[in-house]
Each structure stands twice: as structure tokens, then as C-alpha cells.
């Protein structure tokens, strides 16, 4: 929705499709939510990968 009228129309449509709203919310939770320990682990792994790539390229 790029304007107020489009946004309002989409809200009205969703009000008559509660199962679609519920499904979208559940999908968003699975996609967005990550625990802090998961984030720390992912960042650590990426950092280690970047460091090893940097050291490999600086030796060439």
C-alpha cells in the first residue's frame, strides 16, 4: 500500500480474512524472532569467516 486509500483498502480486506492475518503473523514470528544466543552465534561465525578470508587474501 503506497497511499492512504490503498492501505485502508488492504486493512478492510484483511478484516474479513482473519485466518490470513493469523497465518501471516505466525510466518512472521518464525522468520523474525531469533533468540539473543542465536544472534551471537551467527555473528561470531560470520566474524570468524571474515577474519579467515581476510588472512587468506593478505597472504597472497
mmCIF file with all atom_site columns, N, CA and C in Angstrom:
data_model
loop_
_atom_site.group_PDB
_atom_site.id
_atom_site.type_symbol
_atom_site.label_atom_id
_atom_site.label_alt_id
_atom_site.label_comp_id
_atom_site.label_asym_id
_atom_site.label_entity_id
_atom_site.label_seq_id
_atom_site.pdbx_PDB_ins_code
_atom_site.Cartn_x
_atom_site.Cartn_y
_atom_site.Cartn_z
_atom_site.occupancy
_atom_site.B_iso_or_equiv
_atom_site.pdbx_formal_charge
_atom_site.auth_seq_id
_atom_site.auth_comp_id
_atom_site.auth_asym_id
_atom_site.auth_atom_id
_atom_site.pdbx_PDB_model_num
ATOM 1   N N  . UNK A 1 1  ? 0.849   -1.182  0.000  1.00 0.00 ? 1  UNK A N  1
ATOM 2   C CA . UNK A 1 1  ? 0.000   0.000   0.000  1.00 0.00 ? 1  UNK A CA 1
ATOM 3   C C  . UNK A 1 1  ? 0.886   1.235   0.000  1.00 0.00 ? 1  UNK A C  1
ATOM 4   N N  . UNK A 1 2  ? 0.846   1.958   -1.100 1.00 0.00 ? 2  UNK A N  1
ATOM 5   C CA . UNK A 1 2  ? 1.696   3.137   -1.242 1.00 0.00 ? 2  UNK A CA 1
ATOM 6   C C  . UNK A 1 2  ? 0.998   4.436   -0.892 1.00 0.00 ? 2  UNK A C  1
ATOM 7   N N  . UNK A 1 3  ? -0.286  4.379   -0.617 1.00 0.00 ? 3  UNK A N  1
ATOM 8   C CA . UNK A 1 3  ? -1.000  5.591   -0.231 1.00 0.00 ? 3  UNK A CA 1
ATOM 9   C C  . UNK A 1 3  ? -2.082  5.217   0.777  1.00 0.00 ? 3  UNK A C  1
ATOM 10  N N  . UNK A 1 4  ? -2.690  6.235   1.369  1.00 0.00 ? 4  UNK A N  1
ATOM 11  C CA . UNK A 1 4  ? -3.677  6.005   2.433  1.00 0.00 ? 4  UNK A CA 1
ATOM 12  C C  . UNK A 1 4  ? -4.866  5.187   1.943  1.00 0.00 ? 4  UNK A C  1
ATOM 13  N N  . UNK A 1 5  ? -5.341  5.450   0.744  1.00 0.00 ? 5  UNK A N  1
ATOM 14  C CA . UNK A 1 5  ? -6.503  4.723   0.224  1.00 0.00 ? 5  UNK A CA 1
ATOM 15  C C  . UNK A 1 5  ? -6.177  3.243   0.022  1.00 0.00 ? 5  UNK A C  1
ATOM 16  N N  . UNK A 1 6  ? -5.015  2.959   -0.532 1.00 0.00 ? 6  UNK A N  1
ATOM 17  C CA . UNK A 1 6  ? -4.607  1.564   -0.727 1.00 0.00 ? 6  UNK A CA 1
ATOM 18  C C  . UNK A 1 6  ? -4.439  0.852   0.607  1.00 0.00 ? 6  UNK A C  1
ATOM 19  N N  . UNK A 1 7  ? -3.816  1.540   1.549  1.00 0.00 ? 7  UNK A N  1
ATOM 20  C CA . UNK A 1 7  ? -3.612  0.965   2.878  1.00 0.00 ? 7  UNK A CA 1
ATOM 21  C C  . UNK A 1 7  ? -4.955  0.664   3.536  1.00 0.00 ? 7  UNK A C  1
ATOM 22  N N  . UNK A 1 8  ? -5.872  1.625   3.475  1.00 0.00 ? 8  UNK A N  1
ATOM 23  C CA . UNK A 1 8  ? -7.207  1.425   4.047  1.00 0.00 ? 8  UNK A CA 1
ATOM 24  C C  . UNK A 1 8  ? -7.935  0.259   3.404  1.00 0.00 ? 8  UNK A C  1
ATOM 25  N N  . UNK A 1 9  ? -7.818  0.135   2.098  1.00 0.00 ? 9  UNK A N  1
ATOM 26  C CA . UNK A 1 9  ? -8.445  -0.979  1.395  1.00 0.00 ? 9  UNK A CA 1
ATOM 27  C C  . UNK A 1 9  ? -7.875  -2.320  1.827  1.00 0.00 ? 9  UNK A C  1
ATOM 28  N N  . UNK A 1 10 ? -6.572  -2.364  2.019  1.00 0.00 ? 10 UNK A N  1
ATOM 29  C CA . UNK A 1 10 ? -5.928  -3.608  2.452  1.00 0.00 ? 10 UNK A CA 1
ATOM 30  C C  . UNK A 1 10 ? -6.340  -3.966  3.877  1.00 0.00 ? 10 UNK A C  1
ATOM 31  N N  . UNK A 1 11 ? -6.423  -2.970  4.756  1.00 0.00 ? 11 UNK A N  1
ATOM 32  C CA . UNK A 1 11 ? -6.875  -3.220  6.135  1.00 0.00 ? 11 UNK A CA 1
ATOM 33  C C  . UNK A 1 11 ? -8.299  -3.756  6.123  1.00 0.00 ? 11 UNK A C  1
ATOM 34  N N  . UNK A 1 12 ? -9.156  -3.155  5.334  1.00 0.00 ? 12 UNK A N  1
ATOM 35  C CA . UNK A 1 12 ? -10.548 -3.609  5.229  1.00 0.00 ? 12 UNK A CA 1
ATOM 36  C C  . UNK A 1 12 ? -10.606 -5.046  4.715  1.00 0.00 ? 12 UNK A C  1
ATOM 37  N N  . UNK A 1 13 ? -9.806  -5.356  3.715  1.00 0.00 ? 13 UNK A N  1
ATOM 38  C CA . UNK A 1 13 ? -9.775  -6.717  3.174  1.00 0.00 ? 13 UNK A CA 1
ATOM 39  C C  . UNK A 1 13 ? -9.322  -7.713  4.232  1.00 0.00 ? 13 UNK A C  1
ATOM 40  N N  . UNK A 1 14 ? -8.280  -7.351  4.967  1.00 0.00 ? 14 UNK A N  1
ATOM 41  C CA . UNK A 1 14 ? -7.754  -8.259  5.980  1.00 0.00 ? 14 UNK A CA 1
ATOM 42  C C  . UNK A 1 14 ? -8.739  -8.480  7.124  1.00 0.00 ? 14 UNK A C  1
ATOM 43  N N  . UNK A 1 15 ? -9.549  -7.473  7.435  1.00 0.00 ? 15 UNK A N  1
ATOM 44  C CA . UNK A 1 15 ? -10.543 -7.636  8.497  1.00 0.00 ? 15 UNK A CA 1
ATOM 45  C C  . UNK A 1 15 ? -11.546 -8.735  8.163  1.00 0.00 ? 15 UNK A C  1
ATOM 46  N N  . UNK A 1 16 ? -11.767 -8.973  6.899  1.00 0.00 ? 16 UNK A N  1
ATOM 47  C CA . UNK A 1 16 ? -12.705 -10.028 6.515  1.00 0.00 ? 16 UNK A CA 1
ATOM 48  C C  . UNK A 1 16 ? -11.996 -11.355 6.217  1.00 0.00 ? 16 UNK A C  1
ATOM 49  N N  . UNK A 1 17 ? -10.692 -11.415 6.456  1.00 0.00 ? 17 UNK A N  1
ATOM 50  C CA . UNK A 1 17 ? -9.915  -12.643 6.256  1.00 0.00 ? 17 UNK A CA 1
ATOM 51  C C  . UNK A 1 17 ? -9.014  -12.894 7.471  1.00 0.00 ? 17 UNK A C  1
ATOM 52  N N  . UNK A 1 18 ? -9.602  -13.151 8.641  1.00 0.00 ? 18 UNK A N  1
ATOM 53  C CA . UNK A 1 18 ? -8.789  -13.296 9.860  1.00 0.00 ? 18 UNK A CA 1
ATOM 54  C C  . UNK A 1 18 ? -7.800  -14.463 9.809  1.00 0.00 ? 18 UNK A C  1
ATOM 55  N N  . UNK A 1 19 ? -8.124  -15.528 9.103  1.00 0.00 ? 19 UNK A N  1
ATOM 56  C CA . UNK A 1 19 ? -7.190  -16.657 9.024  1.00 0.00 ? 19 UNK A CA 1
ATOM 57  C C  . UNK A 1 19 ? -5.926  -16.265 8.263  1.00 0.00 ? 19 UNK A C  1
ATOM 58  N N  . UNK A 1 20 ? -6.075  -15.432 7.252  1.00 0.00 ? 20 UNK A N  1
ATOM 59  C CA . UNK A 1 20 ? -4.911  -14.946 6.500  1.00 0.00 ? 20 UNK A CA 1
ATOM 60  C C  . UNK A 1 20 ? -4.012  -14.098 7.400  1.00 0.00 ? 20 UNK A C  1
ATOM 61  N N  . UNK A 1 21 ? -4.638  -13.272 8.233  1.00 0.00 ? 21 UNK A N  1
ATOM 62  C CA . UNK A 1 21 ? -3.873  -12.440 9.171  1.00 0.00 ? 21 UNK A CA 1
ATOM 63  C C  . UNK A 1 21 ? -3.121  -13.336 10.157 1.00 0.00 ? 21 UNK A C  1
ATOM 64  N N  . UNK A 1 22 ? -3.808  -14.350 10.672 1.00 0.00 ? 22 UNK A N  1
ATOM 65  C CA . UNK A 1 22 ? -3.183  -15.262 11.630 1.00 0.00 ? 22 UNK A CA 1
ATOM 66  C C  . UNK A 1 22 ? -2.010  -16.001 10.989 1.00 0.00 ? 22 UNK A C  1
ATOM 67  N N  . UNK A 1 23 ? -2.198  -16.500 9.789  1.00 0.00 ? 23 UNK A N  1
ATOM 68  C CA . UNK A 1 23 ? -1.127  -17.216 9.086  1.00 0.00 ? 23 UNK A CA 1
ATOM 69  C C  . UNK A 1 23 ? 0.075   -16.313 8.833  1.00 0.00 ? 23 UNK A C  1
ATOM 70  N N  . UNK A 1 24 ? -0.192  -15.078 8.426  1.00 0.00 ? 24 UNK A N  1
ATOM 71  C CA . UNK A 1 24 ? 0.902   -14.127 8.177  1.00 0.00 ? 24 UNK A CA 1
ATOM 72  C C  . UNK A 1 24 ? 1.653   -13.825 9.467  1.00 0.00 ? 24 UNK A C  1
ATOM 73  N N  . UNK A 1 25 ? 0.927   -13.675 10.558 1.00 0.00 ? 25 UNK A N  1
ATOM 74  C CA . UNK A 1 25 ? 1.564   -13.415 11.852 1.00 0.00 ? 25 UNK A CA 1
ATOM 75  C C  . UNK A 1 25 ? 2.436   -14.570 12.305 1.00 0.00 ? 25 UNK A C  1
ATOM 76  N N  . UNK A 1 26 ? 1.943   -15.795 12.130 1.00 0.00 ? 26 UNK A N  1
ATOM 77  C CA . UNK A 1 26 ? 2.730   -16.970 12.513 1.00 0.00 ? 26 UNK A CA 1
ATOM 78  C C  . UNK A 1 26 ? 3.983   -17.093 11.655 1.00 0.00 ? 26 UNK A C  1
ATOM 79  N N  . UNK A 1 27 ? 3.853   -16.827 10.370 1.00 0.00 ? 27 UNK A N  1
ATOM 80  C CA . UNK A 1 27 ? 5.017   -16.876 9.483  1.00 0.00 ? 27 UNK A CA 1
ATOM 81  C C  . UNK A 1 27 ? 6.034   -15.806 9.872  1.00 0.00 ? 27 UNK A C  1
ATOM 82  N N  . UNK A 1 28 ? 5.546   -14.631 10.225 1.00 0.00 ? 28 UNK A N  1
ATOM 83  C CA . UNK A 1 28 ? 6.445   -13.544 10.633 1.00 0.00 ? 28 UNK A CA 1
ATOM 84  C C  . UNK A 1 28 ? 7.196   -13.916 11.904 1.00 0.00 ? 28 UNK A C  1
ATOM 85  N N  . UNK A 1 29 ? 6.520   -14.545 12.848 1.00 0.00 ? 29 UNK A N  1
ATOM 86  C CA . UNK A 1 29 ? 7.182   -14.961 14.086 1.00 0.00 ? 29 UNK A CA 1
ATOM 87  C C  . UNK A 1 29 ? 8.309   -15.940 13.796 1.00 0.00 ? 29 UNK A C  1
ATOM 88  N N  . UNK A 1 30 ? 8.066   -16.887 12.921 1.00 0.00 ? 30 UNK A N  1
ATOM 89  C CA . UNK A 1 30 ? 9.103   -17.870 12.588 1.00 0.00 ? 30 UNK A CA 1
ATOM 90  C C  . UNK A 1 30 ? 10.275  -17.205 11.874 1.00 0.00 ? 30 UNK A C  1
ATOM 91  N N  . UNK A 1 31 ? 9.989   -16.214 11.067 1.00 0.00 ? 31 UNK A N  1
ATOM 92  C CA . UNK A 1 31 ? 11.019  -15.559 10.274 1.00 0.00 ? 31 UNK A CA 1
ATOM 93  C C  . UNK A 1 31 ? 11.802  -14.531 11.078 1.00 0.00 ? 31 UNK A C  1
ATOM 94  N N  . UNK A 1 32 ? 11.119  -13.758 11.885 1.00 0.00 ? 32 UNK A N  1
ATOM 95  C CA . UNK A 1 32 ? 11.733  -12.613 12.542 1.00 0.00 ? 32 UNK A CA 1
ATOM 96  C C  . UNK A 1 32 ? 12.370  -12.956 13.882 1.00 0.00 ? 32 UNK A C  1
ATOM 97  N N  . UNK A 1 33 ? 11.690  -13.734 14.705 1.00 0.00 ? 33 UNK A N  1
ATOM 98  C CA . UNK A 1 33 ? 12.171  -13.970 16.061 1.00 0.00 ? 33 UNK A CA 1
ATOM 99  C C  . UNK A 1 33 ? 13.389  -14.876 16.073 1.00 0.00 ? 33 UNK A C  1
ATOM 100 N N  . UNK A 1 34 ? 14.425  -14.406 16.724 1.00 0.00 ? 34 UNK A N  1
ATOM 101 C CA . UNK A 1 34 ? 15.604  -15.220 16.981 1.00 0.00 ? 34 UNK A CA 1
ATOM 102 C C  . UNK A 1 34 ? 16.088  -14.880 18.376 1.00 0.00 ? 34 UNK A C  1
ATOM 103 N N  . UNK A 1 35 ? 16.501  -15.868 19.109 1.00 0.00 ? 35 UNK A N  1
ATOM 104 C CA . UNK A 1 35 ? 16.990  -15.614 20.461 1.00 0.00 ? 35 UNK A CA 1
ATOM 105 C C  . UNK A 1 35 ? 18.338  -14.894 20.395 1.00 0.00 ? 35 UNK A C  1
ATOM 106 N N  . UNK A 1 36 ? 18.670  -14.221 21.478 1.00 0.00 ? 36 UNK A N  1
ATOM 107 C CA . UNK A 1 36 ? 19.927  -13.486 21.535 1.00 0.00 ? 36 UNK A CA 1
ATOM 108 C C  . UNK A 1 36 ? 21.110  -14.436 21.358 1.00 0.00 ? 36 UNK A C  1
ATOM 109 N N  . UNK A 1 37 ? 21.037  -15.614 21.952 1.00 0.00 ? 37 UNK A N  1
ATOM 110 C CA . UNK A 1 37 ? 22.152  -16.560 21.816 1.00 0.00 ? 37 UNK A CA 1
ATOM 111 C C  . UNK A 1 37 ? 22.321  -17.005 20.366 1.00 0.00 ? 37 UNK A C  1
ATOM 112 N N  . UNK A 1 38 ? 21.226  -17.132 19.630 1.00 0.00 ? 38 UNK A N  1
ATOM 113 C CA . UNK A 1 38 ? 21.306  -17.480 18.215 1.00 0.00 ? 38 UNK A CA 1
ATOM 114 C C  . UNK A 1 38 ? 21.983  -16.367 17.428 1.00 0.00 ? 38 UNK A C  1
ATOM 115 N N  . UNK A 1 39 ? 21.616  -15.131 17.720 1.00 0.00 ? 39 UNK A N  1
ATOM 116 C CA . UNK A 1 39 ? 22.210  -13.982 17.029 1.00 0.00 ? 39 UNK A CA 1
ATOM 117 C C  . UNK A 1 39 ? 23.707  -13.920 17.316 1.00 0.00 ? 39 UNK A C  1
ATOM 118 N N  . UNK A 1 40 ? 24.087  -14.093 18.579 1.00 0.00 ? 40 UNK A N  1
ATOM 119 C CA . UNK A 1 40 ? 25.504  -14.041 18.950 1.00 0.00 ? 40 UNK A CA 1
ATOM 120 C C  . UNK A 1 40 ? 26.283  -15.133 18.225 1.00 0.00 ? 40 UNK A C  1
ATOM 121 N N  . UNK A 1 41 ? 25.728  -16.330 18.175 1.00 0.00 ? 41 UNK A N  1
ATOM 122 C CA . UNK A 1 41 ? 26.392  -17.434 17.475 1.00 0.00 ? 41 UNK A CA 1
ATOM 123 C C  . UNK A 1 41 ? 26.570  -17.118 15.998 1.00 0.00 ? 41 UNK A C  1
ATOM 124 N N  . UNK A 1 42 ? 25.514  -16.622 15.351 1.00 0.00 ? 42 UNK A N  1
ATOM 125 C CA . UNK A 1 42 ? 25.598  -16.293 13.922 1.00 0.00 ? 42 UNK A CA 1
ATOM 126 C C  . UNK A 1 42 ? 26.621  -15.200 13.657 1.00 0.00 ? 42 UNK A C  1
ATOM 127 N N  . UNK A 1 43 ? 26.618  -14.160 14.479 1.00 0.00 ? 43 UNK A N  1
ATOM 128 C CA . UNK A 1 43 ? 27.571  -13.062 14.294 1.00 0.00 ? 43 UNK A CA 1
ATOM 129 C C  . UNK A 1 43 ? 28.996  -13.578 14.496 1.00 0.00 ? 43 UNK A C  1
ATOM 130 N N  . UNK A 1 44 ? 29.195  -14.404 15.510 1.00 0.00 ? 44 UNK A N  1
ATOM 131 C CA . UNK A 1 44 ? 30.521  -14.974 15.754 1.00 0.00 ? 44 UNK A CA 1
ATOM 132 C C  . UNK A 1 44 ? 31.018  -15.794 14.579 1.00 0.00 ? 44 UNK A C  1
ATOM 133 N N  . UNK A 1 45 ? 30.133  -16.618 14.018 1.00 0.00 ? 45 UNK A N  1
ATOM 134 C CA . UNK A 1 45 ? 30.514  -17.438 12.863 1.00 0.00 ? 45 UNK A CA 1
ATOM 135 C C  . UNK A 1 45 ? 30.857  -16.575 11.655 1.00 0.00 ? 45 UNK A C  1
ATOM 136 N N  . UNK A 1 46 ? 30.080  -15.544 11.427 1.00 0.00 ? 46 UNK A N  1
ATOM 137 C CA . UNK A 1 46 ? 30.359  -14.652 10.292 1.00 0.00 ? 46 UNK A CA 1
ATOM 138 C C  . UNK A 1 46 ? 31.668  -13.900 10.495 1.00 0.00 ? 46 UNK A C  1
ATOM 139 N N  . UNK A 1 47 ? 31.904  -13.455 11.722 1.00 0.00 ? 47 UNK A N  1
ATOM 140 C CA . UNK A 1 47 ? 33.137  -12.735 12.036 1.00 0.00 ? 47 UNK A CA 1
ATOM 141 C C  . UNK A 1 47 ? 34.351  -13.636 11.797 1.00 0.00 ? 47 UNK A C  1
ATOM 142 N N  . UNK A 1 48 ? 34.273  -14.876 12.277 1.00 0.00 ? 48 UNK A N  1
ATOM 143 C CA . UNK A 1 48 ? 35.377  -15.812 12.072 1.00 0.00 ? 48 UNK A CA 1
ATOM 144 C C  . UNK A 1 48 ? 35.613  -16.066 10.585 1.00 0.00 ? 48 UNK A C  1
ATOM 145 N N  . UNK A 1 49 ? 34.533  -16.198 9.825  1.00 0.00 ? 49 UNK A N  1
ATOM 146 C CA . UNK A 1 49 ? 34.650  -16.407 8.381  1.00 0.00 ? 49 UNK A CA 1
ATOM 147 C C  . UNK A 1 49 ? 35.328  -15.212 7.716  1.00 0.00 ? 49 UNK A C  1
ATOM 148 N N  . UNK A 1 50 ? 34.899  -14.014 8.080  1.00 0.00 ? 50 UNK A N  1
ATOM 149 C CA . UNK A 1 50 ? 35.511  -12.812 7.501  1.00 0.00 ? 50 UNK A CA 1
ATOM 150 C C  . UNK A 1 50 ? 36.988  -12.706 7.864  1.00 0.00 ? 50 UNK A C  1
ATOM 151 N N  . UNK A 1 51 ? 37.314  -13.007 9.112  1.00 0.00 ? 51 UNK A N  1
ATOM 152 C CA . UNK A 1 51 ? 38.717  -12.948 9.534  1.00 0.00 ? 51 UNK A CA 1
ATOM 153 C C  . UNK A 1 51 ? 39.563  -13.944 8.756  1.00 0.00 ? 51 UNK A C  1
ATOM 154 N N  . UNK A 1 52 ? 39.047  -15.164 8.576  1.00 0.00 ? 52 UNK A N  1
ATOM 155 C CA . UNK A 1 52 ? 39.840  -16.158 7.840  1.00 0.00 ? 52 UNK A CA 1
ATOM 156 C C  . UNK A 1 52 ? 39.979  -15.764 6.374  1.00 0.00 ? 52 UNK A C  1
ATOM 157 N N  . UNK A 1 53 ? 38.943  -15.179 5.798  1.00 0.00 ? 53 UNK A N  1
ATOM 158 C CA . UNK A 1 53 ? 39.045  -14.711 4.406  1.00 0.00 ? 53 UNK A CA 1
ATOM 159 C C  . UNK A 1 53 ? 40.071  -13.588 4.296  1.00 0.00 ? 53 UNK A C  1
ATOM 160 N N  . UNK A 1 54 ? 40.052  -12.671 5.256  1.00 0.00 ? 54 UNK A N  1
ATOM 161 C CA . UNK A 1 54 ? 40.991  -11.553 5.239  1.00 0.00 ? 54 UNK A CA 1
ATOM 162 C C  . UNK A 1 54 ? 42.423  -12.067 5.342  1.00 0.00 ? 54 UNK A C  1
ATOM 163 N N  . UNK A 1 55 ? 42.647  -12.981 6.278  1.00 0.00 ? 55 UNK A N  1
ATOM 164 C CA . UNK A 1 55 ? 44.001  -13.510 6.452  1.00 0.00 ? 55 UNK A CA 1
ATOM 165 C C  . UNK A 1 55 ? 44.451  -14.308 5.232  1.00 0.00 ? 55 UNK A C  1
ATOM 166 N N  . UNK A 1 56 ? 43.539  -15.026 4.600  1.00 0.00 ? 56 UNK A N  1
ATOM 167 C CA . UNK A 1 56 ? 43.883  -15.786 3.388  1.00 0.00 ? 56 UNK A CA 1
ATOM 168 C C  . UNK A 1 56 ? 44.257  -14.851 2.246  1.00 0.00 ? 56 UNK A C  1
ATOM 169 N N  . UNK A 1 57 ? 43.500  -13.768 2.085  1.00 0.00 ? 57 UNK A N  1
ATOM 170 C CA . UNK A 1 57 ? 43.771  -12.844 0.978  1.00 0.00 ? 57 UNK A CA 1
ATOM 171 C C  . UNK A 1 57 ? 45.003  -11.992 1.242  1.00 0.00 ? 57 UNK A C  1
ATOM 172 N N  . UNK A 1 58 ? 45.336  -11.725 2.500  1.00 0.00 ? 58 UNK A N  1
ATOM 173 C CA . UNK A 1 58 ? 46.506  -10.892 2.784  1.00 0.00 ? 58 UNK A CA 1
ATOM 174 C C  . UNK A 1 58 ? 47.804  -11.679 2.623  1.00 0.00 ? 58 UNK A C  1
ATOM 175 N N  . UNK A 1 59 ? 47.721  -12.999 2.601  1.00 0.00 ? 59 UNK A N  1
ATOM 176 C CA . UNK A 1 59 ? 48.913  -13.832 2.411  1.00 0.00 ? 59 UNK A CA 1
ATOM 177 C C  . UNK A 1 59 ? 49.230  -14.047 0.942  1.00 0.00 ? 59 UNK A C  1
ATOM 178 N N  . UNK A 1 60 ? 48.309  -13.714 0.079  1.00 0.00 ? 60 UNK A N  1
ATOM 179 C CA . UNK A 1 60 ? 48.512  -13.937 -1.363 1.00 0.00 ? 60 UNK A CA 1
ATOM 180 C C  . UNK A 1 60 ? 49.430  -12.912 -1.966 1.00 0.00 ? 60 UNK A C  1
#
